[in-house]
PDB file of C-alpha atoms in Angstrom:
ATOM      1  CA  MET A 180     120.392 120.422  94.909  1.00  0.00           C
ATOM      2  CA  GLN A 181     118.872 123.907  94.614  1.00  0.00           C
ATOM      3  CA  ASN A 182     116.445 124.561  91.778  1.00  0.00           C
ATOM      4  CA  LYS A 183     117.304 127.511  89.554  1.00  0.00           C
ATOM      5  CA  TRP A 184     114.601 129.837  90.891  1.00  0.00           C
ATOM      6  CA  TYR A 185     115.524 129.102  94.499  1.00  0.00           C
ATOM      7  CA  TRP A 186     119.132 129.947  93.645  1.00  0.00           C
ATOM      8  CA  THR A 187     118.042 133.113  91.802  1.00  0.00           C
ATOM      9  CA  PHE A 188     115.872 134.416  94.643  1.00  0.00           C
ATOM     10  CA  LYS A 189     118.589 133.641  97.165  1.00  0.00           C
ATOM     11  CA  ASN A 190     121.608 134.996  95.299  1.00  0.00           C
ATOM     12  CA  ILE A 191     120.278 137.680  92.986  1.00  0.00           C
ATOM     13  CA  LEU A 192     116.789 138.988  93.783  1.00  0.00           C
ATOM     14  CA  PHE A 193     116.406 139.039  97.585  1.00  0.00           C
ATOM     15  CA  GLY A 194     119.598 137.727  99.146  1.00  0.00           C
ATOM     16  CA  PRO A 195     121.985 140.606  98.441  1.00  0.00           C
ATOM     17  CA  LEU A 196     119.493 143.179  99.752  1.00  0.00           C
ATOM     18  CA  LEU A 197     118.833 141.254 102.964  1.00  0.00           C
ATOM     19  CA  ARG A 198     122.549 140.705 103.532  1.00  0.00           C
ATOM     20  CA  VAL A 199     123.147 144.469 103.434  1.00  0.00           C
ATOM     21  CA  TYR A 200     119.950 145.502 105.208  1.00  0.00           C
ATOM     22  CA  ASN A 201     119.925 143.013 108.100  1.00  0.00           C
ATOM     23  CA  ARG A 202     123.527 141.785 108.154  1.00  0.00           C
ATOM     24  CA  PRO A 203     122.477 138.193 108.948  1.00  0.00           C
ATOM     25  CA  SER A 204     125.087 135.923 110.485  1.00  0.00           C
ATOM     26  CA  ILE A 205     125.063 132.255 111.421  1.00  0.00           C
ATOM     27  CA  THR A 206     126.981 130.145 113.918  1.00  0.00           C
ATOM     28  CA  GLY A 207     127.086 126.357 113.996  1.00  0.00           C
ATOM     29  CA  LEU A 208     126.509 125.984 110.276  1.00  0.00           C
ATOM     30  CA  ASP A 209     128.604 122.815 110.250  1.00  0.00           C
ATOM     31  CA  ASN A 210     125.899 121.179 112.398  1.00  0.00           C
ATOM     32  CA  ILE A 211     123.709 120.948 109.294  1.00  0.00           C
ATOM     33  CA  PRO A 212     124.672 117.724 107.432  1.00  0.00           C
ATOM     34  CA  ALA A 213     126.031 118.333 103.949  1.00  0.00           C
ATOM     35  CA  SER A 214     123.858 115.558 102.519  1.00  0.00           C
ATOM     36  CA  GLY A 215     121.017 113.227 103.439  1.00  0.00           C
ATOM     37  CA  GLY A 216     117.581 113.794 104.889  1.00  0.00           C
ATOM     38  CA  VAL A 217     117.459 116.173 107.840  1.00  0.00           C
ATOM     39  CA  ILE A 218     114.870 118.187 109.765  1.00  0.00           C
ATOM     40  CA  LEU A 219     115.602 121.796 110.703  1.00  0.00           C
ATOM     41  CA  ALA A 220     113.432 122.709 113.697  1.00  0.00           C
ATOM     42  CA  SER A 221     113.354 126.453 114.286  1.00  0.00           C
ATOM     43  CA  ASN A 222     111.684 128.816 116.703  1.00  0.00           C
ATOM     44  CA  HIS A 223     109.324 131.177 114.882  1.00  0.00           C
ATOM     45  CA  GLN A 224     109.789 134.892 115.432  1.00  0.00           C
ATOM     46  CA  ALA A 225     108.785 136.440 112.099  1.00  0.00           C
ATOM     47  CA  VAL A 226     107.498 135.702 108.608  1.00  0.00           C
ATOM     48  CA  MET A 227     110.977 136.559 107.355  1.00  0.00           C
ATOM     49  CA  ASP A 228     112.451 133.598 109.254  1.00  0.00           C
ATOM     50  CA  SER A 229     111.709 131.609 106.097  1.00  0.00           C
ATOM     51  CA  PHE A 230     113.943 134.011 104.150  1.00  0.00           C
ATOM     52  CA  TYR A 231     116.878 134.507 106.515  1.00  0.00           C
ATOM     53  CA  LEU A 232     117.473 130.825 107.245  1.00  0.00           C
ATOM     54  CA  PRO A 233     117.456 129.687 103.584  1.00  0.00           C
ATOM     55  CA  LEU A 234     119.685 132.651 102.731  1.00  0.00           C
ATOM     56  CA  LEU A 235     122.464 131.366 104.987  1.00  0.00           C
ATOM     57  CA  CYS A 236     121.921 127.619 104.600  1.00  0.00           C
ATOM     58  CA  PRO A 237     123.912 126.063 101.728  1.00  0.00           C
ATOM     59  CA  ARG A 238     121.211 123.433 101.112  1.00  0.00           C
ATOM     60  CA  GLN A 239     117.703 124.126  99.830  1.00  0.00           C
ATOM     61  CA  ILE A 240     115.083 124.009 102.595  1.00  0.00           C
ATOM     62  CA  GLN A 241     111.480 123.013 101.958  1.00  0.00           C
ATOM     63  CA  PHE A 242     108.899 124.449 104.344  1.00  0.00           C
ATOM     64  CA  PRO A 243     105.189 123.599 104.472  1.00  0.00           C
ATOM     65  CA  ALA A 244     103.030 126.548 103.387  1.00  0.00           C
ATOM     66  CA  LYS A 245      99.289 127.090 103.504  1.00  0.00           C
ATOM     67  CA  GLN A 246      97.499 126.038 100.321  1.00  0.00           C
ATOM     68  CA  GLU A 247      95.978 129.508  99.885  1.00  0.00           C
ATOM     69  CA  TYR A 248      99.365 130.706  98.649  1.00  0.00           C
ATOM     70  CA  PHE A 249      99.060 128.382  95.648  1.00  0.00           C
ATOM     71  CA  ILE A 250      95.469 128.984  94.529  1.00  0.00           C
ATOM     72  CA  GLY A 251      95.126 132.769  94.442  1.00  0.00           C
ATOM     73  CA  GLU A 252      93.421 134.514  91.532  1.00  0.00           C
ATOM     74  CA  GLY A 253      94.469 137.513  89.480  1.00  0.00           C
ATOM     75  CA  PHE A 254      97.951 138.862  88.941  1.00  0.00           C
ATOM     76  CA  VAL A 255      98.945 138.899  92.613  1.00  0.00           C
ATOM     77  CA  GLY A 256      97.602 135.377  93.159  1.00  0.00           C
ATOM     78  CA  LYS A 257      99.456 133.990  90.163  1.00  0.00           C
ATOM     79  CA  LEU A 258     102.640 135.773  91.166  1.00  0.00           C
ATOM     80  CA  GLN A 259     102.335 134.358  94.676  1.00  0.00           C
ATOM     81  CA  LYS A 260     101.745 130.839  93.349  1.00  0.00           C
ATOM     82  CA  TRP A 261     104.737 131.128  91.027  1.00  0.00           C
ATOM     83  CA  PHE A 262     106.980 132.326  93.852  1.00  0.00           C
ATOM     84  CA  PHE A 263     106.073 129.615  96.378  1.00  0.00           C
ATOM     85  CA  THR A 264     106.197 126.900  93.728  1.00  0.00           C
ATOM     86  CA  SER A 265     109.532 128.136  92.387  1.00  0.00           C
ATOM     87  CA  VAL A 266     111.228 128.035  95.790  1.00  0.00           C
ATOM     88  CA  GLY A 267     109.985 124.514  96.474  1.00  0.00           C
ATOM     89  CA  GLN A 268     107.462 125.189  99.232  1.00  0.00           C
ATOM     90  CA  ILE A 269     104.886 122.491 100.012  1.00  0.00           C
ATOM     91  CA  PRO A 270     101.155 123.348  99.910  1.00  0.00           C
ATOM     92  CA  ILE A 271      99.194 122.210 102.977  1.00  0.00           C
ATOM     93  CA  ASP A 272      95.382 122.316 103.050  1.00  0.00           C
ATOM     94  CA  ARG A 273      94.594 123.743 106.473  1.00  0.00           C
ATOM     95  CA  SER A 274      90.827 123.345 105.962  1.00  0.00           C
ATOM     96  CA  SER A 275      90.981 119.580 105.541  1.00  0.00           C
ATOM     97  CA  GLY A 276      90.603 118.890 109.257  1.00  0.00           C
ATOM     98  CA  ASP A 277      93.839 116.921 109.307  1.00  0.00           C
ATOM     99  CA  THR A 278      96.474 119.567 108.731  1.00  0.00           C
ATOM    100  CA  ALA A 279      98.978 117.963 111.085  1.00  0.00           C
ATOM    101  CA  GLN A 280      98.829 114.637 109.233  1.00  0.00           C
ATOM    102  CA  ALA A 281      99.228 116.359 105.869  1.00  0.00           C
ATOM    103  CA  ALA A 282     102.254 118.287 107.088  1.00  0.00           C
ATOM    104  CA  MET A 283     103.772 115.135 108.568  1.00  0.00           C
ATOM    105  CA  GLU A 284     103.370 113.178 105.341  1.00  0.00           C
ATOM    106  CA  ALA A 285     104.900 116.050 103.384  1.00  0.00           C
ATOM    107  CA  GLY A 286     107.834 116.212 105.775  1.00  0.00           C
ATOM    108  CA  LYS A 287     108.424 112.476 105.627  1.00  0.00           C
ATOM    109  CA  LYS A 288     108.515 112.576 101.833  1.00  0.00           C
ATOM    110  CA  VAL A 289     111.089 115.379 101.793  1.00  0.00           C
ATOM    111  CA  VAL A 290     113.334 113.660 104.329  1.00  0.00           C
ATOM    112  CA  GLU A 291     113.056 110.238 102.694  1.00  0.00           C
ATOM    113  CA  ASN A 292     114.140 111.861  99.419  1.00  0.00           C
ATOM    114  CA  GLY A 293     117.347 112.901 101.182  1.00  0.00           C
ATOM    115  CA  ASP A 294     116.419 116.579 101.360  1.00  0.00           C
ATOM    116  CA  VAL A 295     116.035 119.267 104.045  1.00  0.00           C
ATOM    117  CA  PHE A 296     112.667 119.826 105.695  1.00  0.00           C
ATOM    118  CA  GLY A 297     112.141 123.023 107.689  1.00  0.00           C
ATOM    119  CA  ILE A 298     109.524 123.152 110.423  1.00  0.00           C
ATOM    120  CA  TYR A 299     108.407 125.529 113.161  1.00  0.00           C
ATOM    121  CA  PRO A 300     107.294 123.265 116.023  1.00  0.00           C
ATOM    122  CA  GLU A 301     105.517 126.160 117.775  1.00  0.00           C
ATOM    123  CA  GLY A 302     103.048 126.143 114.881  1.00  0.00           C
ATOM    124  CA  THR A 303     102.771 129.928 114.768  1.00  0.00           C
ATOM    125  CA  ARG A 304     104.901 132.967 115.440  1.00  0.00           C
ATOM    126  CA  SER A 305     105.737 133.685 119.063  1.00  0.00           C
ATOM    127  CA  PRO A 306     103.561 136.531 120.373  1.00  0.00           C
ATOM    128  CA  ASP A 307     106.388 138.019 122.436  1.00  0.00           C
ATOM    129  CA  GLY A 308     109.720 136.453 121.438  1.00  0.00           C
ATOM    130  CA  ARG A 309     109.737 133.704 124.062  1.00  0.00           C
ATOM    131  CA  ILE A 310     109.927 130.026 123.069  1.00  0.00           C
ATOM    132  CA  TYR A 311     106.601 128.213 123.396  1.00  0.00           C
ATOM    133  CA  ARG A 312     105.503 124.581 123.702  1.00  0.00           C
ATOM    134  CA  GLY A 313     106.107 122.633 120.510  1.00  0.00           C
ATOM    135  CA  LYS A 314     103.698 120.398 118.657  1.00  0.00           C
ATOM    136  CA  THR A 315     104.790 116.784 118.253  1.00  0.00           C
ATOM    137  CA  GLY A 316     104.835 116.779 114.438  1.00  0.00           C
ATOM    138  CA  VAL A 317     108.598 117.309 114.446  1.00  0.00           C
ATOM    139  CA  ALA A 318     109.038 114.200 116.610  1.00  0.00           C
ATOM    140  CA  ARG A 319     106.647 112.126 114.508  1.00  0.00           C
ATOM    141  CA  ILE A 320     108.604 112.870 111.334  1.00  0.00           C
ATOM    142  CA  ALA A 321     111.916 112.249 113.080  1.00  0.00           C
ATOM    143  CA  PHE A 322     110.934 108.878 114.544  1.00  0.00           C
ATOM    144  CA  ALA A 323     109.195 107.777 111.342  1.00  0.00           C
ATOM    145  CA  THR A 324     112.294 108.459 109.247  1.00  0.00           C
ATOM    146  CA  GLY A 325     115.146 108.206 111.756  1.00  0.00           C
ATOM    147  CA  ALA A 326     116.396 111.574 110.476  1.00  0.00           C
ATOM    148  CA  PRO A 327     118.314 113.884 112.812  1.00  0.00           C
ATOM    149  CA  VAL A 328     116.674 117.056 114.063  1.00  0.00           C
ATOM    150  CA  VAL A 329     118.879 120.142 113.939  1.00  0.00           C
ATOM    151  CA  PRO A 330     117.649 122.917 116.277  1.00  0.00           C
ATOM    152  CA  VAL A 331     117.887 126.406 114.777  1.00  0.00           C
ATOM    153  CA  ALA A 332     117.430 129.547 116.866  1.00  0.00           C
ATOM    154  CA  MET A 333     116.367 132.717 115.080  1.00  0.00           C
ATOM    155  CA  ILE A 334     117.584 135.785 116.968  1.00  0.00           C
ATOM    156  CA  GLY A 335     116.608 139.343 116.089  1.00  0.00           C
ATOM    157  CA  SER A 336     114.289 138.505 113.197  1.00  0.00           C
ATOM    158  CA  ARG A 337     111.337 139.717 115.279  1.00  0.00           C
ATOM    159  CA  ASN A 338     112.955 143.171 115.425  1.00  0.00           C
ATOM    160  CA  ALA A 339     113.679 143.138 111.703  1.00  0.00           C
ATOM    161  CA  ASN A 340     110.166 141.993 110.805  1.00  0.00           C
ATOM    162  CA  PRO A 341     107.677 142.738 113.625  1.00  0.00           C
ATOM    163  CA  ILE A 342     104.272 141.061 113.457  1.00  0.00           C
ATOM    164  CA  GLY A 343     102.080 143.065 111.077  1.00  0.00           C
ATOM    165  CA  SER A 344     104.971 144.645 109.157  1.00  0.00           C
ATOM    166  CA  TRP A 345     105.568 144.027 105.446  1.00  0.00           C
ATOM    167  CA  VAL A 346     108.861 145.853 104.935  1.00  0.00           C
ATOM    168  CA  PRO A 347     111.873 144.598 106.929  1.00  0.00           C
ATOM    169  CA  ARG A 348     113.566 147.036 109.282  1.00  0.00           C
ATOM    170  CA  PRO A 349     117.362 147.478 109.414  1.00  0.00           C
ATOM    171  CA  ALA A 350     117.877 145.275 112.479  1.00  0.00           C
ATOM    172  CA  LYS A 351     120.665 142.738 112.878  1.00  0.00           C
ATOM    173  CA  VAL A 352     119.588 139.091 112.483  1.00  0.00           C
ATOM    174  CA  ARG A 353     121.522 136.169 113.934  1.00  0.00           C
ATOM    175  CA  ILE A 354     121.036 132.424 113.595  1.00  0.00           C
ATOM    176  CA  ASN A 355     122.398 129.892 116.073  1.00  0.00           C
ATOM    177  CA  VAL A 356     122.449 126.267 114.915  1.00  0.00           C
ATOM    178  CA  GLY A 357     122.725 123.519 117.503  1.00  0.00           C
ATOM    179  CA  ALA A 358     124.066 119.980 117.290  1.00  0.00           C
ATOM    180  CA  PRO A 359     121.896 117.360 115.526  1.00  0.00           C
ATOM    181  CA  ILE A 360     119.612 115.355 117.807  1.00  0.00           C
ATOM    182  CA  ASP A 361     119.249 111.667 116.921  1.00  0.00           C
ATOM    183  CA  PRO A 362     115.654 110.640 117.777  1.00  0.00           C
ATOM    184  CA  LEU A 363     116.337 106.926 118.086  1.00  0.00           C
ATOM    185  CA  LYS A 364     119.382 107.515 120.295  1.00  0.00           C
ATOM    186  CA  PHE A 365     117.274 109.881 122.421  1.00  0.00           C
ATOM    187  CA  ALA A 366     114.769 107.081 123.077  1.00  0.00           C
ATOM    188  CA  ARG A 367     117.427 104.399 123.476  1.00  0.00           C
ATOM    189  CA  ASP A 368     119.467 106.389 126.003  1.00  0.00           C
ATOM    190  CA  ARG A 369     116.370 106.887 128.133  1.00  0.00           C
ATOM    191  CA  GLY A 370     115.069 103.352 127.763  1.00  0.00           C
ATOM    192  CA  ILE A 371     111.700 104.536 126.439  1.00  0.00           C
ATOM    193  CA  ASP A 372     109.416 103.228 123.705  1.00  0.00           C
ATOM    194  CA  PRO A 373     110.113 105.203 120.489  1.00  0.00           C
ATOM    195  CA  GLU A 374     106.521 104.628 119.341  1.00  0.00           C
ATOM    196  CA  SER A 375     104.733 105.973 122.424  1.00  0.00           C
ATOM    197  CA  TYR A 376     103.130 109.417 122.658  1.00  0.00           C
ATOM    198  CA  GLU A 377     105.077 110.037 125.863  1.00  0.00           C
ATOM    199  CA  THR A 378     108.322 109.658 123.914  1.00  0.00           C
ATOM    200  CA  LEU A 379     107.111 111.994 121.156  1.00  0.00           C
ATOM    201  CA  ARG A 380     106.182 114.562 123.787  1.00  0.00           C
ATOM    202  CA  ALA A 381     109.470 114.189 125.647  1.00  0.00           C
ATOM    203  CA  PHE A 382     111.505 114.502 122.443  1.00  0.00           C
ATOM    204  CA  THR A 383     109.576 117.592 121.330  1.00  0.00           C
ATOM    205  CA  ASP A 384     110.036 119.200 124.754  1.00  0.00           C
ATOM    206  CA  HIS A 385     113.761 118.458 124.551  1.00  0.00           C
ATOM    207  CA  VAL A 386     113.973 120.170 121.150  1.00  0.00           C
ATOM    208  CA  MET A 387     112.090 123.236 122.437  1.00  0.00           C
ATOM    209  CA  HIS A 388     114.224 123.572 125.573  1.00  0.00           C
ATOM    210  CA  THR A 389     117.305 123.300 123.361  1.00  0.00           C
ATOM    211  CA  LEU A 390     115.945 126.080 121.150  1.00  0.00           C
ATOM    212  CA  ALA A 391     115.316 128.257 124.205  1.00  0.00           C
ATOM    213  CA  ASP A 392     118.930 127.763 125.298  1.00  0.00           C
ATOM    214  CA  LEU A 393     120.253 128.525 121.814  1.00  0.00           C
ATOM    215  CA  ALA A 394     118.104 131.652 121.520  1.00  0.00           C
ATOM    216  CA  GLY A 395     118.744 132.839 125.080  1.00  0.00           C
ATOM    217  CA  LYS A 396     114.998 133.148 125.648  1.00  0.00           C
ATOM    218  CA  PRO A 397     112.661 131.813 128.367  1.00  0.00           C
ATOM    219  CA  TYR A 398     110.686 128.654 127.639  1.00  0.00           C
ATOM    220  CA  VAL A 399     106.902 128.744 128.160  1.00  0.00           C
ATOM    221  CA  ASP A 400     105.125 125.386 128.491  1.00  0.00           C
ATOM    222  CA  VAL A 401     101.976 126.643 126.756  1.00  0.00           C
ATOM    223  CA  TYR A 402     101.036 126.604 123.071  1.00  0.00           C
ATOM    224  CA  ALA A 403     101.612 129.983 121.414  1.00  0.00           C
ATOM    225  CA  ALA A 404      98.268 129.690 119.620  1.00  0.00           C
ATOM    226  CA  GLU A 405      96.456 129.545 122.976  1.00  0.00           C
ATOM    227  CA  VAL A 406      98.233 132.683 124.167  1.00  0.00           C
ATOM    228  CA  LYS A 407      97.439 134.519 120.940  1.00  0.00           C
ATOM    229  CA  LYS A 408      93.779 133.537 121.197  1.00  0.00           C
ATOM    230  CA  SER A 409      93.610 134.867 124.753  1.00  0.00           C
ATOM    231  CA  LEU A 410      95.329 138.116 123.807  1.00  0.00           C
ATOM    232  CA  GLU A 411      93.097 138.645 120.775  1.00  0.00           C
ATOM    233  CA  ALA A 412      90.024 138.137 122.960  1.00  0.00           C
ATOM    234  CA  GLY A 413      91.234 140.901 125.262  1.00  0.00           C
ATOM    235  CA  LEU A 414      91.768 138.497 128.149  1.00  0.00           C
ATOM    236  CA  GLY A 415      95.481 139.113 128.480  1.00  0.00           C
ATOM    237  CA  TYR A 416      98.026 136.399 129.091  1.00  0.00           C
ATOM    238  CA  PRO A 417      96.819 133.107 130.583  1.00  0.00           C
ATOM    239  CA  PRO A 418      98.014 132.720 134.210  1.00  0.00           C
ATOM    240  CA  ASN A 419     100.469 129.973 133.200  1.00  0.00           C
ATOM    241  CA  ALA A 420     102.068 132.139 130.505  1.00  0.00           C
ATOM    242  CA  LEU A 421     102.530 135.486 132.219  1.00  0.00           C
ATOM    243  CA  PRO A 422     105.749 137.278 131.235  1.00  0.00           C
ATOM    244  CA  GLU A 423     108.193 137.699 134.098  1.00  0.00           C
TER     245      GLU A 423
END
């Protein structure tokens, strides 16, 4: 069920403009269950990923969002808080020292309520469009709830909304949705312990490789945050993440 503001933003305020400006299209939409708790695991190319995917998904998606978006002061801060609250985003305190646990608990609650939880396993936007190593939060939520994970590849959103840009550019955006991945079946088929870290890691890697295939992009077995840190320090790409 979509709340009224989510529906308004999607169908009246932002949606029509984005549909004309970026001509977003989606394939594999029937892979998203029509009801019940589900996790949408997407690669992260641009801030606008969180606009394009909800625009084309018939069900309301709840993403975790940093708490700062909900506590701003002044007119802009209040407007920002109203927007993120209205569209059902979940505030996460990233200064608490246990951000991952907070995000996992939030995701579990959404899924157990029978709703759609959106997550970017890379944890941050890709610095160059490739698909990077995923964090195991997506697997932890999946195994804790038994909910299927639907891989979603964002294609072209980086061109429409390059890092550092505020106004979208008129670039075509495509979304490719893969088949649901059953976490418990994944473990059962491989004869591995569903509660072990090795299983969480293996499942997360499987999701990320699937995303790379869906997006048609190379997979890099390094965390994107580590690459960004190296680039920002002027050290260039780490040896194990050099572009081909």
